PDB file of N, CA and C in Angstrom:
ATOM      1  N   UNK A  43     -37.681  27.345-195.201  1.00 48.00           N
ATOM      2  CA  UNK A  43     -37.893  26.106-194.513  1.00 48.00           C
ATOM      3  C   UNK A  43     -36.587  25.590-193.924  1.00 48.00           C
ATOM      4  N   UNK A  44     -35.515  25.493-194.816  1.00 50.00           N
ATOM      5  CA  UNK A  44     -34.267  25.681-193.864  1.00 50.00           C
ATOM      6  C   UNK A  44     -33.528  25.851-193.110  1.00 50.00           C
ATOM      7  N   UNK A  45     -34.103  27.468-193.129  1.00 53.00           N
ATOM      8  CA  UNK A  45     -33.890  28.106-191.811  1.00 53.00           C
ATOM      9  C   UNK A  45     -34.669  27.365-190.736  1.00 53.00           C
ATOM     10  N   UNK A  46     -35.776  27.676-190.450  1.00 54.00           N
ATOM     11  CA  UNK A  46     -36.635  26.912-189.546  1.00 54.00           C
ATOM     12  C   UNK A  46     -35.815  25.556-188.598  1.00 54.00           C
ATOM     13  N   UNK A  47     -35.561  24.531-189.706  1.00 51.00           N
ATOM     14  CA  UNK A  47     -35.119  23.423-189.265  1.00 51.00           C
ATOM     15  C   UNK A  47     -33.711  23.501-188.565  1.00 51.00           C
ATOM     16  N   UNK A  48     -33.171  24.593-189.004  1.00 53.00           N
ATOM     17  CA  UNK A  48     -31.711  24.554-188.559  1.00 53.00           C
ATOM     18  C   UNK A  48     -32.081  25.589-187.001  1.00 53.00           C
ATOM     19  N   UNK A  49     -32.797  26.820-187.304  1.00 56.00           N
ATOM     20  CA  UNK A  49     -32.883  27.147-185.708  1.00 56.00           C
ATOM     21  C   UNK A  49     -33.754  26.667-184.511  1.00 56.00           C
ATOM     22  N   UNK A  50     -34.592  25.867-185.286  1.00 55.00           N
ATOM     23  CA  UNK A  50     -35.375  24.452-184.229  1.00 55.00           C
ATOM     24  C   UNK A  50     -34.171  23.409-183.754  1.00 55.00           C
ATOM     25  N   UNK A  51     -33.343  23.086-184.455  1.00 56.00           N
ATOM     26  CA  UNK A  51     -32.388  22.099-183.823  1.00 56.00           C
ATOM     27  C   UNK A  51     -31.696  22.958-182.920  1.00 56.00           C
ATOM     28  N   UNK A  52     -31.262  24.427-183.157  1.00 56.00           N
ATOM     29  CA  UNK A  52     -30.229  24.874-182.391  1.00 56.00           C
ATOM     30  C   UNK A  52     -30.910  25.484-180.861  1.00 56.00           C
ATOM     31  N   UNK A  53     -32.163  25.397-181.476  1.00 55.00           N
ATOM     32  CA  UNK A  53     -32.833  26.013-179.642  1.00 55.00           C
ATOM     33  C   UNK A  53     -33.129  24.615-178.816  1.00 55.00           C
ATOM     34  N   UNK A  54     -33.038  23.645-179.584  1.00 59.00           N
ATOM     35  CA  UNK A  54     -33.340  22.000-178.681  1.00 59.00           C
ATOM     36  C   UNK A  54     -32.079  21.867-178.335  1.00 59.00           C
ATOM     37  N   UNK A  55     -31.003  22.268-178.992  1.00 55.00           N
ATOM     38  CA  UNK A  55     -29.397  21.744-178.221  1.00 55.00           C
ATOM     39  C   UNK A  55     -29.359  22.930-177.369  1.00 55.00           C
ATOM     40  N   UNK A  56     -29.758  24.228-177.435  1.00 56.00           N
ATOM     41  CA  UNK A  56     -29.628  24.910-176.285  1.00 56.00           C
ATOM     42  C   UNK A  56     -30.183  24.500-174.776  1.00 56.00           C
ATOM     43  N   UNK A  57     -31.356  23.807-175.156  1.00 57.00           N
ATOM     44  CA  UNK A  57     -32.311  23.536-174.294  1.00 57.00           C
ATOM     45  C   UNK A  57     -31.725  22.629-173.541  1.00 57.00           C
ATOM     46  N   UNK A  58     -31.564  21.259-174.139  1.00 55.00           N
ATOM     47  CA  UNK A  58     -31.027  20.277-173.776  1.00 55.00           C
ATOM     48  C   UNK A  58     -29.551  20.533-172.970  1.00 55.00           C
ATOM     49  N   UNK A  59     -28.695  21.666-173.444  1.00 53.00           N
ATOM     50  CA  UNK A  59     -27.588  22.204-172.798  1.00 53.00           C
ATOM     51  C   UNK A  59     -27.975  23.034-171.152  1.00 53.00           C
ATOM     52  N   UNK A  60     -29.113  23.450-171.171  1.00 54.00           N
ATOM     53  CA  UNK A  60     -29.056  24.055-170.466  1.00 54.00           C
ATOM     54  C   UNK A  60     -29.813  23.068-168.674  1.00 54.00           C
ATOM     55  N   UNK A  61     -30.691  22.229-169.841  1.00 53.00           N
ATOM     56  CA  UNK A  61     -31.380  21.491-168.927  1.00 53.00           C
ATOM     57  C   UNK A  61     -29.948  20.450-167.960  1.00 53.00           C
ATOM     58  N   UNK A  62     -29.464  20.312-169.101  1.00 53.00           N
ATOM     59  CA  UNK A  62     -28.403  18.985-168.125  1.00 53.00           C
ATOM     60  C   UNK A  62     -27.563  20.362-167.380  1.00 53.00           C
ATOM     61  N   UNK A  63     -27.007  21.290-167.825  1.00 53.00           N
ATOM     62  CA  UNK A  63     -26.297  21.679-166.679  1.00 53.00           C
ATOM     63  C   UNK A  63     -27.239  21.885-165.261  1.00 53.00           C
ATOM     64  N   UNK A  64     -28.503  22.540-165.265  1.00 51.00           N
ATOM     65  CA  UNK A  64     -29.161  22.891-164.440  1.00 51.00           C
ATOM     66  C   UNK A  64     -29.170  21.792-163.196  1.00 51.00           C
ATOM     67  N   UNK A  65     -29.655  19.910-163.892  1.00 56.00           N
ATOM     68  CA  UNK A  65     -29.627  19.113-162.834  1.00 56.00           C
ATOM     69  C   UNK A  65     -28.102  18.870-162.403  1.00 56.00           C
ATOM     70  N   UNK A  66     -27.062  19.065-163.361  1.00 56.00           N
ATOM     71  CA  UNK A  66     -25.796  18.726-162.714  1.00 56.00           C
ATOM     72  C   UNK A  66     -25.323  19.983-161.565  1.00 56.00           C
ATOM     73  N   UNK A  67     -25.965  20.715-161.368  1.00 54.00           N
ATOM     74  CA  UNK A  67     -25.252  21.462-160.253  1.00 54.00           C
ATOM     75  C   UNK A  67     -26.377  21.030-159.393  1.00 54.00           C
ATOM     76  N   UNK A  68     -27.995  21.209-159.214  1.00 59.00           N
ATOM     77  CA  UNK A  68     -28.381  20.706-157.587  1.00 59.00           C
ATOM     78  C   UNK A  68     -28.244  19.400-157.714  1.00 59.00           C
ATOM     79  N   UNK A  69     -27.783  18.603-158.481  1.00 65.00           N
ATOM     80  CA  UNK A  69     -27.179  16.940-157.362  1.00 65.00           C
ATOM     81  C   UNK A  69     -25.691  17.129-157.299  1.00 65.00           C
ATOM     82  N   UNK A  70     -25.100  18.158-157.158  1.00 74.00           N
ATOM     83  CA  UNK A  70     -23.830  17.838-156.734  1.00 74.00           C
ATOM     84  C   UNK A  70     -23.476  17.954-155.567  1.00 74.00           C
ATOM     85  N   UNK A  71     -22.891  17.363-155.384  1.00 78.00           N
ATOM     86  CA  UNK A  71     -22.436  17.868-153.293  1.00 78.00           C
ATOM     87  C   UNK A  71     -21.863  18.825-152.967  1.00 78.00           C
ATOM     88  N   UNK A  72     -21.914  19.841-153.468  1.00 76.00           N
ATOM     89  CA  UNK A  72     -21.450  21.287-153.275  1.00 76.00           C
ATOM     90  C   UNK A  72     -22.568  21.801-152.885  1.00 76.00           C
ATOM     91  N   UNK A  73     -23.720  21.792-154.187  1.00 75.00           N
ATOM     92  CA  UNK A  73     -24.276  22.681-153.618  1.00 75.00           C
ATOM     93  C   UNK A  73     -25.574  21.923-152.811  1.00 75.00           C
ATOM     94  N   UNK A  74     -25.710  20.640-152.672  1.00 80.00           N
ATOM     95  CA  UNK A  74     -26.139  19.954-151.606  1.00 80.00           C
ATOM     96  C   UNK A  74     -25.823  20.575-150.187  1.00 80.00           C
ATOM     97  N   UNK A  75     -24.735  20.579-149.927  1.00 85.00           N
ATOM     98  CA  UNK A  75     -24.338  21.222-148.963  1.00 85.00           C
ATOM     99  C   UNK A  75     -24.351  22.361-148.731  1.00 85.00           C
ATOM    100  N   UNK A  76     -23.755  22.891-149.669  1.00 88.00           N
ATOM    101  CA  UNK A  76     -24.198  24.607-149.263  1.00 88.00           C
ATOM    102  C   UNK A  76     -26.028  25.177-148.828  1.00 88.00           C
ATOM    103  N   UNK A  77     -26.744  24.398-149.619  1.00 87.00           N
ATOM    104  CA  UNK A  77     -28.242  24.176-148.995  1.00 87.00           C
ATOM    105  C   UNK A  77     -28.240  24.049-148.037  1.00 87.00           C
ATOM    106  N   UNK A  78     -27.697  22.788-147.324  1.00 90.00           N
ATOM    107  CA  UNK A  78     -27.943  22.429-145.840  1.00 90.00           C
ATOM    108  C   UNK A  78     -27.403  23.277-145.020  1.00 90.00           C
ATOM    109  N   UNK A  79     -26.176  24.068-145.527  1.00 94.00           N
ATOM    110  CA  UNK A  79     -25.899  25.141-143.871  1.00 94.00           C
ATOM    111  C   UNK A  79     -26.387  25.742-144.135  1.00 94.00           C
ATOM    112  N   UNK A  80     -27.233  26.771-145.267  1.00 94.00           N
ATOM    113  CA  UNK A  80     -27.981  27.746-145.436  1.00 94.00           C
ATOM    114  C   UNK A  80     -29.051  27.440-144.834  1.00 94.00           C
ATOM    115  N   UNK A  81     -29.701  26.255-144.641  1.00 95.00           N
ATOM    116  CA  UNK A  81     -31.212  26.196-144.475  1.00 95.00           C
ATOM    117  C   UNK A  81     -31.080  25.849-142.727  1.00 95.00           C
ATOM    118  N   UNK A  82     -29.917  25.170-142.552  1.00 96.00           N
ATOM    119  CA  UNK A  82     -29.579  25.061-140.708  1.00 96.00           C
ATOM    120  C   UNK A  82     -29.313  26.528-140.402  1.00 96.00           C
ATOM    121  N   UNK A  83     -28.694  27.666-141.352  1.00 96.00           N
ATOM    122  CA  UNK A  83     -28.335  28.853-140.575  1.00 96.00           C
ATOM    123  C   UNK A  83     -29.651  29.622-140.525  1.00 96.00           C
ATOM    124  N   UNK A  84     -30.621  29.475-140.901  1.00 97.00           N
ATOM    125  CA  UNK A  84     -31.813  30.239-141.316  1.00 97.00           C
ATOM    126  C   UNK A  84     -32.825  29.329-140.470  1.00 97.00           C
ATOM    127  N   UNK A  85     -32.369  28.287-140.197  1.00 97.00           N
ATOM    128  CA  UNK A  85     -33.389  27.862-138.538  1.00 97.00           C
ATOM    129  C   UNK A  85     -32.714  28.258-137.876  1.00 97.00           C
ATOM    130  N   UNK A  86     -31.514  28.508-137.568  1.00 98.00           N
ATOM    131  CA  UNK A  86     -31.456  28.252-136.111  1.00 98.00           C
ATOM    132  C   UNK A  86     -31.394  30.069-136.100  1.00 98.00           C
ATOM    133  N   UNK A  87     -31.436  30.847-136.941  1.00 97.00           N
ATOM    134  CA  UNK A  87     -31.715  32.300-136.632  1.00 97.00           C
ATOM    135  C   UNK A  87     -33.457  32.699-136.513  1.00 97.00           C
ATOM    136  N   UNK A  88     -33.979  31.460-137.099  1.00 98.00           N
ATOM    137  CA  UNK A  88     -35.531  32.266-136.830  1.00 98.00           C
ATOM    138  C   UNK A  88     -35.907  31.676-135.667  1.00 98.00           C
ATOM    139  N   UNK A  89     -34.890  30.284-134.994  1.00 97.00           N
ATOM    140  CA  UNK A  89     -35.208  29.744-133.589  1.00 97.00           C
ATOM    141  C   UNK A  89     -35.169  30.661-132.562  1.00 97.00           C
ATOM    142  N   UNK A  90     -33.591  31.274-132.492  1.00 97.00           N
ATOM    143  CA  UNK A  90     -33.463  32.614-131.723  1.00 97.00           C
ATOM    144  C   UNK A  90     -34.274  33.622-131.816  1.00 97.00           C
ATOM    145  N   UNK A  91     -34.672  34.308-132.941  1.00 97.00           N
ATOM    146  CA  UNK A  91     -35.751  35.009-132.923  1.00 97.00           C
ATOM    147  C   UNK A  91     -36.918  34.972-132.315  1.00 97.00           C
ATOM    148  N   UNK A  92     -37.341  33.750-132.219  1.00 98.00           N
ATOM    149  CA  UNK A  92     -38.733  33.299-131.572  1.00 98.00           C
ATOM    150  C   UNK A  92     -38.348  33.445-130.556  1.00 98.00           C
ATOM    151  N   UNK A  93     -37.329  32.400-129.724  1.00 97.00           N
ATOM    152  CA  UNK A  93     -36.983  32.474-128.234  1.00 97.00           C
ATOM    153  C   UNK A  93     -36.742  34.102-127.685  1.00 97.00           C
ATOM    154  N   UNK A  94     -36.142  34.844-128.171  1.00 97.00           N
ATOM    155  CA  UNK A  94     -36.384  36.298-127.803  1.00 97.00           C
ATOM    156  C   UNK A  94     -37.448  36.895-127.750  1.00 97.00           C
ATOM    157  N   UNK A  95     -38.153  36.584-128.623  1.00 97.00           N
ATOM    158  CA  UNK A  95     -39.801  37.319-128.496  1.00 97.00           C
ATOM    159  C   UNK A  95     -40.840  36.532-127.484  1.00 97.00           C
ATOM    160  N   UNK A  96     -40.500  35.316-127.056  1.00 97.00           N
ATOM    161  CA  UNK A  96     -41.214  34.522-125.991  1.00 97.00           C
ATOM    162  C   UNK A  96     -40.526  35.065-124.672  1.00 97.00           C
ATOM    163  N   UNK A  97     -39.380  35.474-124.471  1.00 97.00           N
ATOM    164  CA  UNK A  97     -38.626  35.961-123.463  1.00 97.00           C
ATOM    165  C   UNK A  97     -38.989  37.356-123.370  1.00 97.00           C
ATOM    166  N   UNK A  98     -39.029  38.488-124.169  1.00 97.00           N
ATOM    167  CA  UNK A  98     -39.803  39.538-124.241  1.00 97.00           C
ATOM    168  C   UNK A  98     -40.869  39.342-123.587  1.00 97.00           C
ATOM    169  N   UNK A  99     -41.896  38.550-124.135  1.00 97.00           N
ATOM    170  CA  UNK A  99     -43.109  38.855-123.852  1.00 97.00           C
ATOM    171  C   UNK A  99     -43.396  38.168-122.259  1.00 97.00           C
ATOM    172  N   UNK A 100     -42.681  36.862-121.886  1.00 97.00           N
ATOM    173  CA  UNK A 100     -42.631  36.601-120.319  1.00 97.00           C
ATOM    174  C   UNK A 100     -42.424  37.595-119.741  1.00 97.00           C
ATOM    175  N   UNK A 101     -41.238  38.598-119.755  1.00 97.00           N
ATOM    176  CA  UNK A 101     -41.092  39.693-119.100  1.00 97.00           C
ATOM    177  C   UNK A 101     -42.004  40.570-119.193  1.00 97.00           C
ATOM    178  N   UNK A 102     -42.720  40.796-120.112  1.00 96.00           N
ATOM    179  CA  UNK A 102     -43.957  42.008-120.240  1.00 96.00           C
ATOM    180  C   UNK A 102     -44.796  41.387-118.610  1.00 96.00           C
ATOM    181  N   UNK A 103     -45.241  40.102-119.179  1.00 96.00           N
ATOM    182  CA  UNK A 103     -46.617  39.757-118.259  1.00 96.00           C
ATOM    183  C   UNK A 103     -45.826  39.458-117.109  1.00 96.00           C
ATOM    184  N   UNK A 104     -44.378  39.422-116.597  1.00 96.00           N
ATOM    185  CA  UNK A 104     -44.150  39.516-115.294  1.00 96.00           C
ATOM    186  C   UNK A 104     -44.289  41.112-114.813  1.00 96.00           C
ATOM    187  N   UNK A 105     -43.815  42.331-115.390  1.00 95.00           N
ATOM    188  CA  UNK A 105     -44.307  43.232-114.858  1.00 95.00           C
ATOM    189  C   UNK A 105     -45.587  43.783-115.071  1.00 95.00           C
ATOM    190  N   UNK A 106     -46.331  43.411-116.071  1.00 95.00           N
ATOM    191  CA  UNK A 106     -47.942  43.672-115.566  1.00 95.00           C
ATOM    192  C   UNK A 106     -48.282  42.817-114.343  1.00 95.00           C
ATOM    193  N   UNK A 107     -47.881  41.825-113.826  1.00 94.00           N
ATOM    194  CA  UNK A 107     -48.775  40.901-112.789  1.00 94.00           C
ATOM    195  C   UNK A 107     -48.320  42.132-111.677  1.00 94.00           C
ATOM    196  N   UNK A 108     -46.868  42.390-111.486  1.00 94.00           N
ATOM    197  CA  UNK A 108     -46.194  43.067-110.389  1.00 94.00           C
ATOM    198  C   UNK A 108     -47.353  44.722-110.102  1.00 94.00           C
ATOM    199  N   UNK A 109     -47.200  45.175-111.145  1.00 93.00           N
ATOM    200  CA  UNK A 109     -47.576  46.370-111.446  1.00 93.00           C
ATOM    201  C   UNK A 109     -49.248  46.429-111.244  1.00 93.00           C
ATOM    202  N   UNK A 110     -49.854  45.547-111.232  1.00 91.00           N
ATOM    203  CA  UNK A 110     -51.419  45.070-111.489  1.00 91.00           C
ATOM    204  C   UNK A 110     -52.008  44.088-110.346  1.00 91.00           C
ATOM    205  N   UNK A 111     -50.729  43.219-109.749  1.00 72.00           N
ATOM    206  CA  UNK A 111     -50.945  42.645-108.992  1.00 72.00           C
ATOM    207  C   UNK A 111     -51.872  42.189-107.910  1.00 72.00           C
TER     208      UNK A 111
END
């Protein structure tokens, strides 16, 4: 029964250790930030992506009209 009580307390201070570090790093402004250019660099690469494949595909249906005309 001893045991028990002593490794129930030590997995709640683990817990509790692990929980507060977890919220102290996403509210910090590090990695606040590091989020935000990650998530601005990952729009504005799937923006380009799109705009290339809309530009692709204008060019397709300009030479089918030419070609089909």
């Amino acid at each position: 029964m001893f045991q028990r009580v002593i490794s129930g307390t030590t997995m709640r201070a683990a817990t509790i250790a692990h929980a507060s570090s977890a919220r102290w790093l996403h509210a910090s402004p590090i990695a606040s930030k590091t989020l935000t250019e990650t998530a601005d660099k990952i729009n504005k690469s799937v923006g380009q992506g799109l705009a290339s494949a809309i530009e692709a595909g204008e060019q397709v249906t300009e030479k089918t009209k030419q070609t089909f005309g």
